[in-house]
Structure formats: structure tokens, C-alpha cells
PDB file of C-alpha atoms in Angstrom:
ATOM      1  CA  MET F   1     199.163 -24.107  58.365  1.00 61.00           C
ATOM      2  CA  ASN F   2     200.168 -27.042  60.148  1.00 78.00           C
ATOM      3  CA  ALA F   3     200.127 -25.991  63.840  1.00 87.00           C
ATOM      4  CA  PRO F   4     197.769 -28.441  66.267  1.00 95.00           C
ATOM      5  CA  ILE F   5     194.486 -27.686  65.430  1.00 97.00           C
ATOM      6  CA  TYR F   6     193.227 -27.384  68.922  1.00 97.00           C
ATOM      7  CA  ARG F   7     196.148 -24.670  69.232  1.00 96.00           C
ATOM      8  CA  GLN F   8     194.851 -23.030  66.181  1.00 96.00           C
ATOM      9  CA  ALA F   9     191.348 -23.145  67.575  1.00 96.00           C
ATOM     10  CA  LEU F  10     191.915 -21.909  71.288  1.00 97.00           C
ATOM     11  CA  GLY F  11     194.433 -19.258  70.515  1.00 95.00           C
ATOM     12  CA  ALA F  12     196.127 -17.942  73.644  1.00 96.00           C
ATOM     13  CA  ALA F  13     193.590 -19.960  75.825  1.00 97.00           C
ATOM     14  CA  PHE F  14     195.271 -23.150  74.756  1.00 97.00           C
ATOM     15  CA  PHE F  15     197.933 -22.204  77.229  1.00 97.00           C
ATOM     16  CA  ARG F  16     195.797 -22.356  79.890  1.00 98.00           C
ATOM     17  CA  LEU F  17     195.010 -25.978  79.827  1.00 98.00           C
ATOM     18  CA  GLN F  18     196.414 -28.540  82.147  1.00 98.00           C
ATOM     19  CA  PRO F  19     200.041 -29.030  81.285  1.00 97.00           C
ATOM     20  CA  GLU F  20     199.016 -32.489  80.443  1.00 97.00           C
ATOM     21  CA  LEU F  21     196.283 -31.413  78.121  1.00 98.00           C
ATOM     22  CA  GLN F  22     198.436 -29.327  76.348  1.00 98.00           C
ATOM     23  CA  GLU F  23     200.773 -31.857  75.556  1.00 97.00           C
ATOM     24  CA  TYR F  24     197.887 -34.329  74.328  1.00 98.00           C
ATOM     25  CA  PHE F  25     196.631 -31.977  72.180  1.00 98.00           C
ATOM     26  CA  SER F  26     199.851 -30.794  70.659  1.00 97.00           C
ATOM     27  CA  LEU F  27     199.800 -33.717  68.044  1.00 97.00           C
ATOM     28  CA  ALA F  28     200.845 -31.738  64.645  1.00 96.00           C
ATOM     29  CA  PRO F  29     201.031 -33.166  60.942  1.00 96.00           C
ATOM     30  CA  GLY F  30     204.166 -34.359  59.814  1.00 95.00           C
ATOM     31  CA  SER F  31     205.549 -35.443  63.391  1.00 94.00           C
ATOM     32  CA  GLY F  32     206.326 -38.675  62.615  1.00 94.00           C
ATOM     33  CA  SER F  33     204.206 -39.562  65.418  1.00 96.00           C
ATOM     34  CA  TYR F  34     200.941 -40.807  66.455  1.00 97.00           C
ATOM     35  CA  GLY F  35     199.074 -41.018  69.642  1.00 98.00           C
ATOM     36  CA  VAL F  36     197.576 -44.060  71.398  1.00 98.00           C
ATOM     37  CA  GLY F  37     195.148 -44.024  74.529  1.00 98.00           C
ATOM     38  CA  GLU F  38     194.287 -47.348  76.405  1.00 98.00           C
ATOM     39  CA  GLY F  39     192.158 -47.275  79.182  1.00 98.00           C
ATOM     40  CA  VAL F  40     188.337 -48.074  80.539  1.00 98.00           C
ATOM     41  CA  PHE F  41     185.080 -46.658  80.142  1.00 98.00           C
ATOM     42  CA  ASP F  42     183.208 -46.469  83.403  1.00 98.00           C
ATOM     43  CA  VAL F  43     179.845 -46.435  81.339  1.00 98.00           C
ATOM     44  CA  VAL F  44     179.850 -46.542  77.428  1.00 98.00           C
ATOM     45  CA  GLY F  45     176.697 -46.464  75.172  1.00 96.00           C
ATOM     46  CA  CYS F  46     173.092 -46.028  75.255  1.00 94.00           C
ATOM     47  CA  ARG F  47     171.294 -46.570  78.405  1.00 92.00           C
ATOM     48  CA  GLN F  48     167.858 -46.180  76.659  1.00 90.00           C
ATOM     49  CA  ARG F  49     166.909 -49.764  75.985  1.00 91.00           C
ATOM     50  CA  TRP F  50     164.131 -48.876  73.626  1.00 90.00           C
ATOM     51  CA  LEU F  51     166.263 -46.539  71.528  1.00 89.00           C
ATOM     52  CA  ARG F  52     168.916 -49.315  70.917  1.00 90.00           C
ATOM     53  CA  PRO F  53     167.046 -51.189  67.864  1.00 89.00           C
ATOM     54  CA  MET F  54     167.334 -47.338  66.079  1.00 84.00           C
ATOM     55  CA  LEU F  55     170.836 -47.301  66.560  1.00 87.00           C
ATOM     56  CA  GLN F  56     171.554 -50.847  65.444  1.00 87.00           C
ATOM     57  CA  LEU F  57     170.387 -49.659  62.149  1.00 81.00           C
ATOM     58  CA  THR F  58     172.981 -46.959  62.123  1.00 83.00           C
ATOM     59  CA  ALA F  59     175.745 -49.019  63.613  1.00 84.00           C
ATOM     60  CA  GLY F  60     177.826 -49.615  59.961  1.00 88.00           C
ATOM     61  CA  GLU F  61     178.378 -45.728  60.195  1.00 91.00           C
ATOM     62  CA  GLN F  62     180.823 -46.227  62.913  1.00 92.00           C
ATOM     63  CA  ALA F  63     179.387 -43.185  64.594  1.00 90.00           C
ATOM     64  CA  PHE F  64     176.655 -44.753  67.187  1.00 88.00           C
ATOM     65  CA  PHE F  65     176.300 -48.436  68.142  1.00 92.00           C
ATOM     66  CA  PRO F  66     173.339 -49.980  70.289  1.00 93.00           C
ATOM     67  CA  GLU F  67     175.505 -51.532  72.929  1.00 95.00           C
ATOM     68  CA  TYR F  68     175.602 -50.207  76.532  1.00 96.00           C
ATOM     69  CA  GLY F  69     178.310 -51.357  79.165  1.00 97.00           C
ATOM     70  CA  GLU F  70     180.275 -50.641  82.287  1.00 98.00           C
ATOM     71  CA  GLY F  71     183.898 -51.109  82.798  1.00 98.00           C
ATOM     72  CA  VAL F  72     184.411 -51.628  79.129  1.00 98.00           C
ATOM     73  CA  PRO F  73     188.112 -51.333  77.873  1.00 98.00           C
ATOM     74  CA  PHE F  74     188.975 -49.090  75.072  1.00 98.00           C
ATOM     75  CA  ARG F  75     191.826 -47.977  72.966  1.00 98.00           C
ATOM     76  CA  ILE F  76     192.062 -44.837  70.784  1.00 98.00           C
ATOM     77  CA  GLU F  77     194.633 -43.717  68.242  1.00 98.00           C
ATOM     78  CA  ASN F  78     195.027 -39.988  67.318  1.00 98.00           C
ATOM     79  CA  HIS F  79     196.259 -39.363  63.719  1.00 98.00           C
ATOM     80  CA  ALA F  80     197.581 -35.648  63.003  1.00 98.00           C
ATOM     81  CA  HIS F  81     197.330 -34.925  58.972  1.00 97.00           C
ATOM     82  CA  LEU F  82     196.660 -32.839  56.506  1.00 97.00           C
ATOM     83  CA  ASP F  83     193.284 -33.996  54.918  1.00 97.00           C
ATOM     84  CA  PRO F  84     193.085 -34.333  51.001  1.00 97.00           C
ATOM     85  CA  PHE F  85     192.149 -30.805  50.732  1.00 96.00           C
ATOM     86  CA  GLY F  86     195.099 -29.350  52.690  1.00 95.00           C
ATOM     87  CA  ARG F  87     193.349 -28.536  56.080  1.00 96.00           C
ATOM     88  CA  SER F  88     195.237 -29.387  59.407  1.00 96.00           C
ATOM     89  CA  SER F  89     193.122 -32.359  60.722  1.00 98.00           C
ATOM     90  CA  LEU F  90     193.015 -34.982  63.530  1.00 98.00           C
ATOM     91  CA  THR F  91     191.669 -38.365  63.017  1.00 98.00           C
ATOM     92  CA  ALA F  92     190.711 -40.397  66.021  1.00 98.00           C
ATOM     93  CA  ARG F  93     189.986 -44.058  65.656  1.00 98.00           C
ATOM     94  CA  ARG F  94     188.477 -45.630  68.866  1.00 97.00           C
ATOM     95  CA  GLU F  95     187.846 -49.119  69.531  1.00 98.00           C
ATOM     96  CA  ILE F  96     185.433 -50.227  72.222  1.00 98.00           C
ATOM     97  CA  PHE F  97     185.798 -53.952  73.551  1.00 98.00           C
ATOM     98  CA  PHE F  98     182.362 -54.827  74.474  1.00 97.00           C
ATOM     99  CA  PRO F  99     182.180 -58.585  75.558  1.00 96.00           C
ATOM    100  CA  GLY F 100     181.840 -60.671  72.025  1.00 93.00           C
ATOM    101  CA  ARG F 101     182.125 -57.334  70.019  1.00 96.00           C
ATOM    102  CA  THR F 102     184.085 -54.590  69.290  1.00 97.00           C
ATOM    103  CA  ARG F 103     182.710 -51.435  67.802  1.00 96.00           C
ATOM    104  CA  VAL F 104     184.631 -48.687  66.202  1.00 96.00           C
ATOM    105  CA  PHE F 105     183.805 -44.964  66.658  1.00 95.00           C
ATOM    106  CA  GLN F 106     185.713 -42.664  64.253  1.00 96.00           C
ATOM    107  CA  ASP F 107     185.876 -38.896  63.386  1.00 97.00           C
ATOM    108  CA  THR F 108     188.084 -36.305  61.583  1.00 98.00           C
ATOM    109  CA  THR F 109     188.402 -32.860  62.879  1.00 98.00           C
ATOM    110  CA  SER F 110     189.290 -30.342  60.519  1.00 97.00           C
ATOM    111  CA  ALA F 111     190.750 -26.584  61.270  1.00 97.00           C
ATOM    112  CA  GLU F 112     189.316 -23.973  58.880  1.00 94.00           C
ATOM    113  CA  THR F 113     190.928 -20.395  58.971  1.00 85.00           C
ATOM    114  CA  GLY F 114     189.117 -17.569  57.365  1.00 65.00           C
ATOM    115  CA  ASP F 115     190.821 -15.184  54.937  1.00 59.00           C
ATOM    116  CA  ALA F 116     191.578 -12.629  57.643  1.00 58.00           C
ATOM    117  CA  GLY F 117     193.494 -15.427  59.820  1.00 60.00           C
ATOM    118  CA  GLY F 118     192.827 -15.359  63.485  1.00 74.00           C
ATOM    119  CA  GLN F 119     191.357 -18.193  65.355  1.00 87.00           C
ATOM    120  CA  ALA F 120     190.634 -21.462  63.586  1.00 93.00           C
ATOM    121  CA  ARG F 121     186.728 -22.876  63.017  1.00 94.00           C
ATOM    122  CA  LEU F 122     186.781 -26.485  64.070  1.00 97.00           C
ATOM    123  CA  VAL F 123     184.601 -28.816  61.976  1.00 97.00           C
ATOM    124  CA  ASP F 124     183.933 -32.391  63.205  1.00 97.00           C
ATOM    125  CA  TYR F 125     183.331 -35.187  60.291  1.00 97.00           C
ATOM    126  CA  VAL F 126     181.682 -38.145  62.183  1.00 96.00           C
ATOM    127  CA  GLY F 127     181.575 -42.008  61.323  1.00 95.00           C
ATOM    128  CA  ARG F 128     183.428 -44.078  58.356  1.00 95.00           C
ATOM    129  CA  TYR F 129     181.948 -42.105  55.403  1.00 95.00           C
ATOM    130  CA  ARG F 130     181.792 -38.699  57.193  1.00 95.00           C
ATOM    131  CA  ARG F 131     178.392 -37.778  56.361  1.00 93.00           C
ATOM    132  CA  LEU F 132     177.422 -36.168  59.786  1.00 93.00           C
ATOM    133  CA  VAL F 133     179.333 -32.995  60.084  1.00 95.00           C
ATOM    134  CA  THR F 134     179.204 -30.469  63.251  1.00 95.00           C
ATOM    135  CA  ASP F 135     180.799 -27.401  64.409  1.00 95.00           C
ATOM    136  CA  LEU F 136     182.901 -27.614  67.582  1.00 96.00           C
ATOM    137  CA  ASN F 137     182.921 -24.707  70.174  1.00 96.00           C
ATOM    138  CA  LEU F 138     185.583 -25.007  72.821  1.00 97.00           C
ATOM    139  CA  ASP F 139     186.190 -23.411  75.952  1.00 97.00           C
ATOM    140  CA  VAL F 140     188.862 -23.886  78.711  1.00 98.00           C
ATOM    141  CA  THR F 141     187.646 -23.824  82.506  1.00 98.00           C
ATOM    142  CA  ALA F 142     189.017 -22.400  85.588  1.00 98.00           C
ATOM    143  CA  GLU F 143     190.649 -25.398  86.255  1.00 97.00           C
ATOM    144  CA  GLY F 144     192.354 -26.141  83.153  1.00 98.00           C
ATOM    145  CA  ARG F 145     190.231 -28.517  81.600  1.00 98.00           C
ATOM    146  CA  LEU F 146     188.956 -28.660  77.935  1.00 98.00           C
ATOM    147  CA  ARG F 147     185.054 -28.374  77.123  1.00 98.00           C
ATOM    148  CA  GLY F 148     183.489 -28.661  73.873  1.00 97.00           C
ATOM    149  CA  VAL F 149     180.236 -28.687  72.488  1.00 97.00           C
ATOM    150  CA  SER F 150     179.161 -29.846  68.841  1.00 93.00           C
ATOM    151  CA  GLU F 151     176.327 -27.884  67.393  1.00 82.00           C
ATOM    152  CA  VAL F 152     174.577 -26.872  64.270  1.00 86.00           C
ATOM    153  CA  SER F 153     174.963 -30.256  62.565  1.00 91.00           C
ATOM    154  CA  ARG F 154     173.884 -31.254  59.049  1.00 94.00           C
ATOM    155  CA  LEU F 155     173.903 -34.179  56.630  1.00 92.00           C
ATOM    156  CA  PHE F 156     175.785 -34.616  53.605  1.00 94.00           C
ATOM    157  CA  LEU F 157     173.964 -37.153  51.508  1.00 90.00           C
ATOM    158  CA  GLY F 158     175.456 -37.123  47.717  1.00 90.00           C
ATOM    159  CA  PRO F 159     175.062 -33.400  46.493  1.00 91.00           C
ATOM    160  CA  LEU F 160     172.408 -32.588  49.333  1.00 90.00           C
ATOM    161  CA  ARG F 161     173.446 -30.704  52.226  1.00 92.00           C
ATOM    162  CA  LEU F 162     170.569 -31.235  54.759  1.00 90.00           C
ATOM    163  CA  PRO F 163     170.888 -28.866  57.902  1.00 89.00           C
ATOM    164  CA  LEU F 164     169.293 -30.396  60.988  1.00 83.00           C
ATOM    165  CA  PRO F 165     166.572 -28.202  62.685  1.00 80.00           C
ATOM    166  CA  ALA F 166     167.083 -27.598  66.212  1.00 75.00           C
ATOM    167  CA  ALA F 167     164.420 -29.912  67.284  1.00 68.00           C
ATOM    168  CA  LEU F 168     165.951 -32.760  65.888  1.00 73.00           C
ATOM    169  CA  ASP F 169     169.666 -32.210  66.215  1.00 83.00           C
ATOM    170  CA  ALA F 170     171.746 -33.849  68.794  1.00 88.00           C
ATOM    171  CA  LYS F 171     174.377 -32.039  70.534  1.00 92.00           C
ATOM    172  CA  ALA F 172     177.741 -33.493  72.144  1.00 95.00           C
ATOM    173  CA  TYR F 173     178.899 -32.128  75.453  1.00 97.00           C
ATOM    174  CA  ALA F 174     182.521 -33.299  76.219  1.00 98.00           C
ATOM    175  CA  GLU F 175     185.192 -32.501  78.958  1.00 98.00           C
ATOM    176  CA  GLN F 176     188.286 -33.584  79.049  1.00 98.00           C
ATOM    177  CA  TRP F 177     191.089 -33.139  82.037  1.00 98.00           C
ATOM    178  CA  TRP F 178     194.080 -34.634  83.785  1.00 98.00           C
ATOM    179  CA  ASP F 179     193.342 -36.292  87.041  1.00 97.00           C
ATOM    180  CA  PRO F 180     196.678 -36.570  89.226  1.00 95.00           C
ATOM    181  CA  ASP F 181     195.332 -38.783  91.665  1.00 91.00           C
ATOM    182  CA  ALA F 182     194.444 -41.339  89.423  1.00 86.00           C
ATOM    183  CA  GLY F 183     196.638 -44.253  89.078  1.00 80.00           C
ATOM    184  CA  GLU F 184     200.154 -44.171  90.189  1.00 83.00           C
ATOM    185  CA  THR F 185     201.181 -41.392  88.519  1.00 87.00           C
ATOM    186  CA  GLY F 186     197.733 -39.697  87.003  1.00 91.00           C
ATOM    187  CA  ARG F 187     195.566 -40.380  84.108  1.00 97.00           C
ATOM    188  CA  HIS F 188     193.604 -38.739  81.508  1.00 98.00           C
ATOM    189  CA  ARG F 189     189.654 -38.474  81.809  1.00 98.00           C
ATOM    190  CA  ILE F 190     187.180 -37.872  79.656  1.00 98.00           C
ATOM    191  CA  GLN F 191     183.198 -37.849  79.749  1.00 98.00           C
ATOM    192  CA  VAL F 192     181.008 -37.124  76.778  1.00 97.00           C
ATOM    193  CA  LYS F 193     177.122 -37.052  76.414  1.00 96.00           C
ATOM    194  CA  VAL F 194     174.945 -36.766  73.563  1.00 95.00           C
ATOM    195  CA  ILE F 195     171.524 -35.615  73.878  1.00 93.00           C
ATOM    196  CA  GLN F 196     168.697 -34.848  71.369  1.00 89.00           C
ATOM    197  CA  PRO F 197     165.902 -32.942  72.548  1.00 85.00           C
ATOM    198  CA  GLN F 198     163.405 -35.544  71.315  1.00 86.00           C
ATOM    199  CA  LEU F 199     165.018 -38.503  72.904  1.00 87.00           C
ATOM    200  CA  GLY F 200     166.833 -37.703  75.442  1.00 90.00           C
ATOM    201  CA  LEU F 201     170.633 -39.143  76.034  1.00 92.00           C
ATOM    202  CA  VAL F 202     171.379 -41.171  73.095  1.00 92.00           C
ATOM    203  CA  LEU F 203     175.174 -41.875  73.840  1.00 94.00           C
ATOM    204  CA  VAL F 204     177.481 -41.380  76.948  1.00 96.00           C
ATOM    205  CA  TYR F 205     180.855 -42.370  77.537  1.00 97.00           C
ATOM    206  CA  ALA F 206     183.079 -41.579  80.433  1.00 98.00           C
ATOM    207  CA  GLY F 207     186.357 -43.351  81.780  1.00 98.00           C
ATOM    208  CA  HIS F 208     190.178 -42.944  82.126  1.00 97.00           C
ATOM    209  CA  PHE F 209     192.957 -43.834  80.136  1.00 97.00           C
ATOM    210  CA  ASP F 210     196.903 -43.834  80.015  1.00 97.00           C
ATOM    211  CA  TYR F 211     198.560 -41.996  76.758  1.00 97.00           C
ATOM    212  CA  ARG F 212     201.826 -42.192  74.917  1.00 97.00           C
ATOM    213  CA  LEU F 213     203.272 -41.236  71.477  1.00 97.00           C
ATOM    214  CA  GLU F 214     204.512 -43.905  68.904  1.00 97.00           C
ATOM    215  CA  PRO F 215     206.337 -43.353  65.887  1.00 96.00           C
ATOM    216  CA  HIS F 216     204.714 -44.204  62.827  1.00 92.00           C
ATOM    217  CA  PRO F 217     205.493 -48.006  61.752  1.00 87.00           C
ATOM    218  CA  SER F 218     206.399 -46.836  58.172  1.00 83.00           C
ATOM    219  CA  GLY F 219     208.801 -43.973  59.254  1.00 84.00           C
ATOM    220  CA  SER F 220     206.732 -41.618  57.179  1.00 86.00           C
ATOM    221  CA  SER F 221     206.790 -37.996  58.825  1.00 88.00           C
ATOM    222  CA  SER F 222     204.838 -36.767  55.551  1.00 93.00           C
ATOM    223  CA  ALA F 223     202.316 -33.652  56.873  1.00 95.00           C
ATOM    224  CA  GLY F 224     199.661 -35.956  54.587  1.00 94.00           C
ATOM    225  CA  PHE F 225     200.270 -39.242  56.097  1.00 95.00           C
ATOM    226  CA  LEU F 226     197.256 -41.633  57.766  1.00 96.00           C
ATOM    227  CA  PRO F 227     197.379 -45.274  57.993  1.00 95.00           C
ATOM    228  CA  ALA F 228     195.029 -46.770  55.534  1.00 95.00           C
ATOM    229  CA  TYR F 229     193.104 -48.496  58.274  1.00 95.00           C
ATOM    230  CA  ALA F 230     192.563 -45.051  59.898  1.00 96.00           C
ATOM    231  CA  ARG F 231     191.337 -43.462  56.659  1.00 97.00           C
ATOM    232  CA  PRO F 232     187.304 -43.042  55.946  1.00 97.00           C
ATOM    233  CA  ASP F 233     185.315 -44.527  53.097  1.00 96.00           C
ATOM    234  CA  HIS F 234     184.778 -41.019  52.100  1.00 95.00           C
ATOM    235  CA  TRP F 235     186.514 -37.668  52.493  1.00 96.00           C
ATOM    236  CA  GLU F 236     183.888 -34.747  52.389  1.00 95.00           C
ATOM    237  CA  ARG F 237     185.269 -31.123  51.811  1.00 94.00           C
ATOM    238  CA  ARG F 238     181.918 -29.178  52.282  1.00 94.00           C
ATOM    239  CA  SER F 239     181.457 -27.767  55.736  1.00 92.00           C
TER     240      SER F 239
END
């Protein structure tokens, strides 16, 4: 099924989103286009100095990073595609331009549908090796904002599937909306907090961005097309 994955997951609730959010989340495999967002994070990174050396060890995963900044420019690309296993997916690649260093943060969200059909379950594969996997639970607020919570995480290390116990698992709380009063014509806003019960706030980013669609430079409209630079180092089929 090549319908946009957020429409598959939300069902009729998708149409309660603000119109600008419906447009943002309507990118589908085979469209021949990808989304580009450019903006500024008011805050981004790890606020806890004592935790940053630990995050430095995992920076190569392109999932967490030790820097923290305010007023930091960023760019995001959204690519809708079928993954190698035929699942409708959305790969997001973010570049965060800290002074003196650019960090990449990437993930692929895939839609899994049951045999009986109905609304899809979204599974998020995080980092360049897609070793960290979590379920996404979505909701639409009365104002038409999208809220999401990632929970029930697990690690895939080779053949091993390691569920993270609740005491160790980190949850991401995200909210995205359209702010008609920002800029000259309005802007997208997003805020995300990753909280681990023992460590507290591990990662935060919040800011605004402008968004547009651009055609693939190759001209490809294949449902499975994903530019080489946006592909992970490893695909994971297990969920």
C-alpha cells in the first residue's frame, strides 16, 4: 500500500490535522518528489553537561549527539519510499549545523498492516544502522496538532533482539503544528523531548521551519527510490 504512512496510521483522524500538516504528511512513495525543510532550532541537543561524554560514544550512530545549542540552523529532508521489504516508509535525514560541526540525525518510519487491514502500526528505525527500533503512537489534538510518543523500544544487535525494560527505555514525546502567526505567511513548528527515567532529559529540540517539495534530481518516480546519500548502512526487517 503506497498511501502516506501517517494517513494509514491515523485513519479518519488524519483529516482533523491542520491543513498545512495534512499537506506535510501526505508525501507518498512514487510521487517523484521529496520534502525539504529549513529553519532554526531555538534549542537543540543535550542540556545535561555530565551526560554529554556518554552521548559522544554513540554519536557515530547518527541518532544522538553530545552538543547543545540555541538558535541553531537545521535542514531536514523527507523521502517517501518502499523499503527493501515492500513496506511503505518515510526516511527523514536531518542536518544540524552546530558551530564548527554538522550533526546528522536520521531514521526510517515504516507502516505495518495486519492481515485484517485497518489502521497501520508505525515502527521507527533510528540511526544509520537502524539498530534502535520503537513503536510510534499518534494522536491529533483538538487544535489539529500532531502528537506522537515513541515507546516499547528494542535493540537489534546481529541476530539478537533485545527489548529494553521500562526502567531503561527512553521515550520521545513529539508535537508538530502550523503556526499562522510566525514569519510573513506562517511556519511549521516542532518540539521533541527524549526522556529516560534514570537519566532525565536526554535530548531536546524545538524550533520552526519552512517546507517545500522538490522533484528528485534523477527524475525517478519509482516507489522504491531513495537517494544513495539518504540510505542507511543497514536495513532492518524485524520489528
